[in-house]
Amino acid sequence: MLFAQQIVDEPDLRISVPVPVLNKTSIEPDVCLTEGGGWLIWTEQSLDGDRVCARTFSDSGFGDIVAWSAHQGIECQPAIAALMDGTIVGVHAARRSGEYRLIARELVGQSLGAETVIWRSDEGLFHPRLLAVENRVWLVFEAVDASATRLMVASRVGGAWTVPVSIAAASDWACRPALAVTPGGVVWCAYDAYQDGHYDVYIQRIDEPGAPVKVSSGGYQALQPALTADLQGRLWIAYATNVNTARRDPWWLTKWCAVRCYDGEQLYDLPEQPERDVYHDDSFQGWEFPAVSLSPTGKVVLYGQAAHTLRLATCGADGWSPLYTTDQKHWGSWKPRARIVGSNPQYVVSMGLYGAQIQRIAFDGNEGAPPLLRPHEPVPARAVTTAPKPRPTIQTQTGDTLSIYFGDLHAHSAYGDATNDVDEIYHRYRDAYGYDFATLTEHDYLDGIILSPSELATFWNIAARVSEDGRFIAMYGYEWTSPAIAEHAAEGIRVGEGHRHVVCRTQDVRLASYADPGLRSGARLLERLWGEQALVIPHHTSWAGTDWNAHDPNLQRVAEICSTHGRFEYGGNLPIGYRRDHIHPDKFVLDALAMGHRLGFVGGSDSHGLRWHATEPEGRDSYVPAGTRVGWKEDAYRTGMTAVLASDLTRDAIFDAIWQRRCYATSGVPIVLNFRVNDHLMGSELATSTPPRLTVAVKGTAGLQAVDIIRSGHPFGGMQFVPGADISSVEFELFDRIIIPGEHHYYYARVTQSDGNMAWSSPIWVDYVTHR
């Protein structure tokens, strides 16, 4: 039996252990039911291109695999529905011949029909959802138009598709649709919309024109909706929200699944969840990307994804059940996806450590009743106003003006091993933090789960849409990820090659993935990317390791010196320490400089959306010595930052500044740092026959503790500040009069503030030559 083994076995609730749909290459599952079983559809990944596949299932097992898409490439995000006459309808998004297409295909008996293109777009088509109502199929999908995300509706009637029309949605950034039908045949769509600095969830009729009804309230983030209807015609809307009554922070990191009921006139709240914990500190915090259904007695069934596992709870007249863990708890790649179908039993598809998977949920007995409802009362968030900020400027030695732009080159979402959706990450950086640029760098390979070409294309499409020259730039990127520890390494795979994120100038850069057996070393990665418009950036080098001998001065121009994992400048550095659960000696950034590599410095959060990331309390404190905790900030997104000195805020200008090493790193605050040698900017290479003049100008965000000048890895000079003096700005100069012709040295400035934040300028390299 396919679902014989149970992970939850209670008197009134049984949940089977997840069963992989195929293997780790299967992602984005959807499910529909037929007599005696059902159909599964999913995206099958390959580095050569993705394709959509399908197969039947029943309690006795799986059927043969059907190649649903006619092509392999950018083929993704499938949805499936079954009609009463036995016809199976599947749709998916694709990019073919330079355009996006929404493609439908039908299976009648054993015959798979030809593909039908429902809609075309030059800018993007994403996230289709299907709903079968007797012998009619409703379709909602996202269509990109002039960088806005609009919802389109079509239906299949009598074997033909209607022309899609746009929903008059609540904003121009409407995403993640879900569908449900009431017993009266009214078809509803739920979606989230971003505007005015936060996401809200809406419901809206689509079988006839209808106005949006706002479900969420209070100014918090509310998104990722799911939708179902009961026999009384009431709608039950699940979504993830970061409502937090203690902090009232509208951009609080941790989200939790919530449910609200709508009876056609009024919104109602369910009882408060007793285990709701948006302040949780461990690796399995949060609960998001929900699916929702109703048990045969009307209990709400709420399913969702924690940071590194899956959870389920029910709510009836007696309140909420315990929060059940429905999969193993393990750090790894838990990509977002959850769909529930059926009454009793129900079947839920989701993503786990072994790819797309399906579980059976069975309810025994007739105990329970629908939850008790109360009229909705909003919980207001703290008001946040973001005033335009002046950007610092500096003058070059030729009189040109450069601005200092701040951003994060290294972040993750739920598509890697983190939390939050992709657009949410970028909106957080742009609108909550006021950053100038950011880069989502998802793992290309983690625990055998790969980053597919279709996923990367979707991420980069979103990056392009949120970018606006002069306001905010989302750079294109990904992370080449070799196993950091033996637990994550398959047999025969070497540990210690490290992690290197790749930042790209354009979307034309090829994905060079560790999943490719020919690319499983840093040297091979650099060989593959030779000649590409890319920057390869090693990070947390003493923790995951790296091969400093694998170096290309045209690709590997900078190294990440600080992130949520700590500071990797040199062994034993303080006050910001580094992860010590395993250490690769001689792999710090100064070790690379000692080898002669000319690397600038950048910072990146490497955040996975978790509070206090890298110091979870599941035992790590037992071997992290006092004074070396690396999770020193509650918001792990603010633990690493890159500043670039650029002529303007464009993707090319940011890329050029980093390539020229005209950049510096901070621990997540916008410290202004201007370090020069003989008036040459940081990252420069110069020759001199006279004692070089070193100048430093610092404008901190707190009182300064020290400003040090490092010469070839050793303190050379600087300034120390009396504790409590509260001096946050300083300028000074000094000369290096200990020069020997023929020697080569590098210099950089290191800033330490009284609050523990730091900054590091990129080095300047000086060749000492004799008088001519």
Tab-separated table of N, CA and C in Angstrom, residues 3 7 15-32 39-43 57 62 78 287-292 302-306 308-312 325-328 333-341 346-361 414-415 449 455:
chain	number	residue	atom	x	y	z
A	3	PHE	N	0.318	4.285	1.059
A	3	PHE	CA	0.262	5.167	2.221
A	3	PHE	C	0.130	4.364	3.521
A	7	ILE	N	2.801	8.854	9.866
A	7	ILE	CA	3.648	9.735	10.659
A	7	ILE	C	2.852	10.366	11.802
A	15	ILE	N	-2.193	10.571	9.316
A	15	ILE	CA	-1.458	11.216	8.226
A	15	ILE	C	-0.326	10.291	7.832
A	16	SER	N	-0.266	9.936	6.560
A	16	SER	CA	0.770	9.004	6.115
A	16	SER	C	2.117	9.694	6.017
A	17	VAL	N	3.150	8.916	6.019
A	17	VAL	CA	4.491	9.410	5.722
A	17	VAL	C	4.507	9.897	4.272
A	18	PRO	N	5.151	11.025	3.979
A	18	PRO	CA	5.197	11.485	2.588
A	18	PRO	C	5.846	10.454	1.668
A	19	VAL	N	5.252	10.277	0.502
A	19	VAL	CA	5.773	9.352	-0.504
A	19	VAL	C	6.270	10.160	-1.698
A	20	PRO	N	7.551	10.031	-2.069
A	20	PRO	CA	8.044	10.802	-3.223
A	20	PRO	C	7.279	10.476	-4.498
A	21	VAL	N	6.967	11.508	-5.250
A	21	VAL	CA	6.292	11.325	-6.531
A	21	VAL	C	7.193	10.566	-7.500
A	22	LEU	N	8.488	10.877	-7.487
A	22	LEU	CA	9.457	10.153	-8.317
A	22	LEU	C	10.803	10.152	-7.624
A	23	ASN	N	11.488	11.295	-7.621
A	23	ASN	CA	12.775	11.410	-6.957
A	23	ASN	C	13.065	12.899	-6.718
A	24	LYS	N	14.296	13.229	-6.373
A	24	LYS	CA	14.627	14.597	-6.001
A	24	LYS	C	14.571	15.576	-7.162
A	25	THR	N	14.461	15.087	-8.375
A	25	THR	CA	14.383	15.987	-9.532
A	25	THR	C	12.955	16.447	-9.810
A	26	SER	N	11.994	16.008	-9.000
A	26	SER	CA	10.594	16.351	-9.215
A	26	SER	C	10.201	17.502	-8.292
A	27	ILE	N	9.629	18.568	-8.863
A	27	ILE	CA	9.243	19.735	-8.077
A	27	ILE	C	7.872	20.226	-8.547
A	28	GLU	N	7.306	21.182	-7.831
A	28	GLU	CA	6.083	21.892	-8.212
A	28	GLU	C	4.910	20.946	-8.480
A	29	PRO	N	4.560	20.074	-7.522
A	29	PRO	CA	3.462	19.130	-7.780
A	29	PRO	C	2.090	19.778	-7.670
A	30	ASP	N	1.135	19.224	-8.395
A	30	ASP	CA	-0.280	19.518	-8.230
A	30	ASP	C	-1.019	18.197	-8.331
A	31	VAL	N	-2.285	18.189	-7.878
A	31	VAL	CA	-3.011	16.929	-7.756
A	31	VAL	C	-4.484	17.171	-8.045
A	32	CYS	N	-5.136	16.179	-8.630
A	32	CYS	CA	-6.583	16.165	-8.776
A	32	CYS	C	-7.063	14.741	-8.546
A	39	TRP	N	-4.667	12.028	-10.269
A	39	TRP	CA	-3.534	12.355	-11.127
A	39	TRP	C	-2.606	13.324	-10.410
A	40	LEU	N	-1.339	13.112	-10.623
A	40	LEU	CA	-0.294	14.030	-10.179
A	40	LEU	C	0.365	14.646	-11.398
A	41	ILE	N	0.724	15.918	-11.294
A	41	ILE	CA	1.501	16.585	-12.343
A	41	ILE	C	2.616	17.347	-11.658
A	42	TRP	N	3.769	17.435	-12.289
A	42	TRP	CA	4.916	18.081	-11.671
A	42	TRP	C	5.913	18.509	-12.744
A	43	THR	N	6.889	19.294	-12.325
A	43	THR	CA	8.005	19.661	-13.193
A	43	THR	C	9.163	18.728	-12.920
A	57	PHE	N	-2.200	7.944	-9.509
A	57	PHE	CA	-1.895	7.329	-8.220
A	57	PHE	C	-3.182	6.765	-7.635
A	62	PHE	N	1.596	3.877	-7.927
A	62	PHE	CA	1.659	4.864	-9.004
A	62	PHE	C	1.492	4.195	-10.359
A	78	PRO	N	3.159	23.601	-13.276
A	78	PRO	CA	1.950	22.982	-13.833
A	78	PRO	C	0.780	22.972	-12.850
A	287	TRP	N	5.788	29.329	9.899
A	287	TRP	CA	4.817	28.426	9.258
A	287	TRP	C	4.183	29.226	8.139
A	288	GLU	N	4.418	28.825	6.887
A	288	GLU	CA	3.950	29.623	5.759
A	288	GLU	C	3.600	28.732	4.582
A	289	PHE	N	3.251	29.338	3.437
A	289	PHE	CA	2.838	28.645	2.212
A	289	PHE	C	1.745	27.610	2.523
A	290	PRO	N	0.578	28.069	3.022
A	290	PRO	CA	-0.437	27.128	3.497
A	290	PRO	C	-1.270	26.505	2.386
A	291	ALA	N	-1.893	25.389	2.753
A	291	ALA	CA	-3.019	24.815	2.019
A	291	ALA	C	-4.127	24.616	3.043
A	292	VAL	N	-5.394	24.712	2.611
A	292	VAL	CA	-6.498	24.628	3.561
A	292	VAL	C	-7.604	23.751	2.992
A	302	LEU	N	-5.438	22.857	8.298
A	302	LEU	CA	-4.451	23.854	7.866
A	302	LEU	C	-3.094	23.203	7.778
A	303	TYR	N	-2.528	23.240	6.585
A	303	TYR	CA	-1.255	22.577	6.286
A	303	TYR	C	-0.282	23.643	5.789
A	304	GLY	N	0.982	23.567	6.187
A	304	GLY	CA	1.945	24.555	5.721
A	304	GLY	C	3.375	24.129	5.972
A	305	GLN	N	4.281	24.988	5.555
A	305	GLN	CA	5.705	24.692	5.568
A	305	GLN	C	6.399	25.532	6.622
A	306	ALA	N	7.065	24.878	7.570
A	306	ALA	CA	7.961	25.574	8.477
A	306	ALA	C	9.294	25.736	7.770
A	308	HIS	N	12.092	24.211	7.981
A	308	HIS	CA	12.750	22.991	7.523
A	308	HIS	C	11.950	21.748	7.872
A	309	THR	N	10.626	21.858	7.749
A	309	THR	CA	9.750	20.705	7.881
A	309	THR	C	8.353	21.121	7.435
A	310	LEU	N	7.371	20.231	7.599
A	310	LEU	CA	5.989	20.508	7.249
A	310	LEU	C	5.117	20.273	8.479
A	311	ARG	N	4.038	21.082	8.598
A	311	ARG	CA	3.203	21.005	9.781
A	311	ARG	C	1.729	21.062	9.399
A	312	LEU	N	0.879	20.507	10.284
A	312	LEU	CA	-0.557	20.495	10.076
A	312	LEU	C	-1.262	20.670	11.415
A	325	THR	N	3.849	17.734	13.322
A	325	THR	CA	4.945	17.734	12.357
A	325	THR	C	4.717	16.571	11.412
A	326	THR	N	4.521	16.839	10.138
A	326	THR	CA	4.088	15.826	9.175
A	326	THR	C	5.193	15.353	8.240
A	327	ASP	N	6.423	15.733	8.532
A	327	ASP	CA	7.566	15.245	7.766
A	327	ASP	C	8.761	15.283	8.702
A	328	GLN	N	9.861	14.728	8.280
A	328	GLN	CA	11.058	14.791	9.109
A	328	GLN	C	11.506	16.234	9.278
A	333	SER	N	16.660	21.707	1.538
A	333	SER	CA	15.912	22.460	0.535
A	333	SER	C	14.441	22.049	0.575
A	334	TRP	N	13.600	22.895	1.166
A	334	TRP	CA	12.159	22.678	1.234
A	334	TRP	C	11.484	23.732	0.355
A	335	LYS	N	11.345	23.441	-0.921
A	335	LYS	CA	10.779	24.433	-1.829
A	335	LYS	C	9.278	24.567	-1.590
A	336	PRO	N	8.728	25.766	-1.742
A	336	PRO	CA	7.322	25.970	-1.393
A	336	PRO	C	6.367	25.359	-2.410
A	337	ARG	N	5.388	24.620	-1.910
A	337	ARG	CA	4.301	24.097	-2.740
A	337	ARG	C	3.406	23.241	-1.849
A	338	ALA	N	2.145	23.505	-1.783
A	338	ALA	CA	1.217	22.663	-1.039
A	338	ALA	C	-0.167	22.777	-1.670
A	339	ARG	N	-0.783	21.627	-1.960
A	339	ARG	CA	-2.127	21.572	-2.518
A	339	ARG	C	-2.872	20.430	-1.828
A	340	ILE	N	-4.129	20.651	-1.413
A	340	ILE	CA	-4.956	19.623	-0.780
A	340	ILE	C	-6.205	19.407	-1.627
A	341	VAL	N	-6.587	18.145	-1.823
A	341	VAL	CA	-7.837	17.810	-2.507
A	341	VAL	C	-8.537	16.698	-1.735
A	346	GLN	N	-8.256	12.790	2.341
A	346	GLN	CA	-7.710	13.907	1.581
A	346	GLN	C	-6.278	13.561	1.178
A	347	TYR	N	-5.840	14.208	0.099
A	347	TYR	CA	-4.473	13.999	-0.370
A	347	TYR	C	-3.806	15.368	-0.499
A	348	VAL	N	-2.605	15.459	0.020
A	348	VAL	CA	-1.867	16.713	-0.032
A	348	VAL	C	-0.536	16.459	-0.724
A	349	VAL	N	-0.211	17.325	-1.674
A	349	VAL	CA	1.104	17.272	-2.311
A	349	VAL	C	1.917	18.460	-1.807
A	350	SER	N	3.216	18.257	-1.717
A	350	SER	CA	4.098	19.279	-1.162
A	350	SER	C	5.510	18.990	-1.643
A	351	MET	N	6.455	19.757	-1.115
A	351	MET	CA	7.869	19.562	-1.420
A	351	MET	C	8.606	19.175	-0.149
A	352	GLY	N	9.480	18.185	-0.258
A	352	GLY	CA	10.303	17.735	0.858
A	352	GLY	C	11.738	17.547	0.442
A	353	LEU	N	12.489	16.877	1.296
A	353	LEU	CA	13.908	16.652	1.015
A	353	LEU	C	14.127	15.694	-0.151
A	354	TYR	N	13.085	14.978	-0.546
A	354	TYR	CA	13.208	14.027	-1.650
A	354	TYR	C	12.367	14.457	-2.848
A	355	GLY	N	12.118	15.756	-2.935
A	355	GLY	CA	11.392	16.290	-4.068
A	355	GLY	C	9.896	16.310	-3.837
A	356	ALA	N	9.132	16.361	-4.926
A	356	ALA	CA	7.674	16.378	-4.842
A	356	ALA	C	7.183	15.115	-4.157
A	357	GLN	N	6.153	15.266	-3.312
A	357	GLN	CA	5.682	14.135	-2.524
A	357	GLN	C	4.186	14.248	-2.288
A	358	ILE	N	3.580	13.115	-1.890
A	358	ILE	CA	2.147	13.075	-1.633
A	358	ILE	C	1.906	12.358	-0.309
A	359	GLN	N	0.899	12.843	0.444
A	359	GLN	CA	0.491	12.228	1.693
A	359	GLN	C	-1.012	12.026	1.694
A	360	ARG	N	-1.450	11.050	2.474
A	360	ARG	CA	-2.877	10.757	2.637
A	360	ARG	C	-3.290	11.170	4.041
A	361	ILE	N	-4.397	11.918	4.154
A	361	ILE	CA	-4.932	12.361	5.432
A	361	ILE	C	-6.317	11.736	5.581
A	414	ALA	N	12.640	30.838	0.228
A	414	ALA	CA	12.133	29.487	0.464
A	414	ALA	C	12.462	28.533	-0.677
A	415	TYR	N	12.934	29.040	-1.798
A	415	TYR	CA	13.320	28.155	-2.894
A	415	TYR	C	14.718	27.573	-2.698
A	449	ILE	N	18.933	18.307	-4.203
A	449	ILE	CA	17.889	19.101	-4.855
A	449	ILE	C	18.570	20.188	-5.669
A	455	GLU	N	13.351	27.585	-12.713
A	455	GLU	CA	13.318	28.365	-11.482
A	455	GLU	C	14.204	29.595	-11.596
